[in-house]
CSV table of C-alpha atoms in Angstrom, one decimal:
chain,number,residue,atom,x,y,z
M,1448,UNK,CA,0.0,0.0,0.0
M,1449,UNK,CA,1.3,3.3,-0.8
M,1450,UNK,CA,0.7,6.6,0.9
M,1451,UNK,CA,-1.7,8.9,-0.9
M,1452,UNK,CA,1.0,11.2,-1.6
M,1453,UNK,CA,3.6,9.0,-3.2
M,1454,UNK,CA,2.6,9.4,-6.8
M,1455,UNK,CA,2.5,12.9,-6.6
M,1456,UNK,CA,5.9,13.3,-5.1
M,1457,UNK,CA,7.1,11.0,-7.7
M,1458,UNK,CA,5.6,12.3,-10.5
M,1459,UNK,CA,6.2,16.1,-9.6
M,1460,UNK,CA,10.2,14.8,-9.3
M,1461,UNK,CA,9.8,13.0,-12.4
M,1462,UNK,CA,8.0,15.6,-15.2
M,1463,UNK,CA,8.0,19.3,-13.9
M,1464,UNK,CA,4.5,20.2,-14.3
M,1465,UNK,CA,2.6,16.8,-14.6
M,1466,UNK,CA,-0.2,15.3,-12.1
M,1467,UNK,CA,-1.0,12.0,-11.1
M,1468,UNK,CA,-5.0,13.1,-12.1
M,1469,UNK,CA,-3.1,13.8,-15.2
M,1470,UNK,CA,-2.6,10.1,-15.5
M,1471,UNK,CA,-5.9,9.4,-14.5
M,1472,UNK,CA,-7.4,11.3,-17.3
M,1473,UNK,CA,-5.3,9.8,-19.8
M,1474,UNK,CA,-6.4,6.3,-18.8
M,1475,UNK,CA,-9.9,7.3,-19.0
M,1476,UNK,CA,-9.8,8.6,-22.4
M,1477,UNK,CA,-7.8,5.7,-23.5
M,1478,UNK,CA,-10.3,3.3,-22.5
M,1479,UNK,CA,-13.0,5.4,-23.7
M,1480,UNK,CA,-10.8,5.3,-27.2
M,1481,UNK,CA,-10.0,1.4,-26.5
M,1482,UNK,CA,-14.0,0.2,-25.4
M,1483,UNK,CA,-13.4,-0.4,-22.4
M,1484,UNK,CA,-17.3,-0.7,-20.8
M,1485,UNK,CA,-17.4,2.4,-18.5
M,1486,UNK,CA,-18.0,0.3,-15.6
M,1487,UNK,CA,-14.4,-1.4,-15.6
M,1488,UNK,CA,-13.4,1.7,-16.8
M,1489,UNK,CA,-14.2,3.6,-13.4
M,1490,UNK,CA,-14.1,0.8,-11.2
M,1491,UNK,CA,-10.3,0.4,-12.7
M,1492,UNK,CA,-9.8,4.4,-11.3
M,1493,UNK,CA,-11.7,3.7,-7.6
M,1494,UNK,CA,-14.4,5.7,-9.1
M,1495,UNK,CA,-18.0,5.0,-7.4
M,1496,UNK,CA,-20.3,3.7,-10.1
M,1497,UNK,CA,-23.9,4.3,-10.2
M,1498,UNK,CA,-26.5,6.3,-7.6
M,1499,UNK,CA,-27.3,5.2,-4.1
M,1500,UNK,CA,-30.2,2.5,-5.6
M,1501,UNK,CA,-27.8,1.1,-8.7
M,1502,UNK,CA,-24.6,0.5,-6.2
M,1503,UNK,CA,-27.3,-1.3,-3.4
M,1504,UNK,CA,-27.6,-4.1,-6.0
M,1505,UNK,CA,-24.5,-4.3,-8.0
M,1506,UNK,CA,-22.1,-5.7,-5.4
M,1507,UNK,CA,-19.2,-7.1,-8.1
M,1508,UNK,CA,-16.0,-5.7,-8.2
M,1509,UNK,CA,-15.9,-6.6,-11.4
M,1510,UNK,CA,-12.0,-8.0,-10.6
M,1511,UNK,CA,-12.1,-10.8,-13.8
M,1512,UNK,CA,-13.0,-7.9,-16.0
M,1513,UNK,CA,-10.5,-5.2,-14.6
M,1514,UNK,CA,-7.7,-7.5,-15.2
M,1515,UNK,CA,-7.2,-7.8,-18.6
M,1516,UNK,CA,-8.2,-3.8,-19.3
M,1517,UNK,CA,-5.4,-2.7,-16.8
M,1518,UNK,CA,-3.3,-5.5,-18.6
M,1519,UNK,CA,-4.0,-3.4,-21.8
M,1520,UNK,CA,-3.4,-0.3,-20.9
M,1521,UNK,CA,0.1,-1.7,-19.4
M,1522,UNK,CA,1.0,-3.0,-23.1
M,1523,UNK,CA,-0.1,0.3,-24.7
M,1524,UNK,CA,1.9,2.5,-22.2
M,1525,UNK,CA,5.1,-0.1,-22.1
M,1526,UNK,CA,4.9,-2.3,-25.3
């Protein structure tokens, strides 16, 4: 587990100017771009999915699915 500071200090040491949401975003267009479902998509950035009623029933963490879209970004980021 990493402290919720880490990736900024390293990115701010790293590229003068960038942000870790800065990564964020970028993975959330790419897997806009890539068809990612925008379930997996958000679930893959810790986003909350749904209002109060559509999160009471869906109780997956979708995991199976999240795998093989993080696995593909990987390869498009480090191929």
């Amino acid at each position: 587990m990493l402290p919720d500071n880490a990736i900024h200090r390293l990115v701010s040491r790293v590229c003068d100017g960038a942000t870790a949401h800065g990564f964020r975003s970028s993975f959330r267009d790419w897997a806009g771009e890539a068809g990612i479902e925008r379930d997996v998509a958000e679930l893959c950035l810790a986003h909350v999915v749904g209002d109060s009623n559509e999160r009471a029933y869906a109780r997956s963490d979708l995991l199976e699915r999240r795998r093989p879209a993080m696995q593909r970004r990987g390869d498009y980021v480090a191929p």
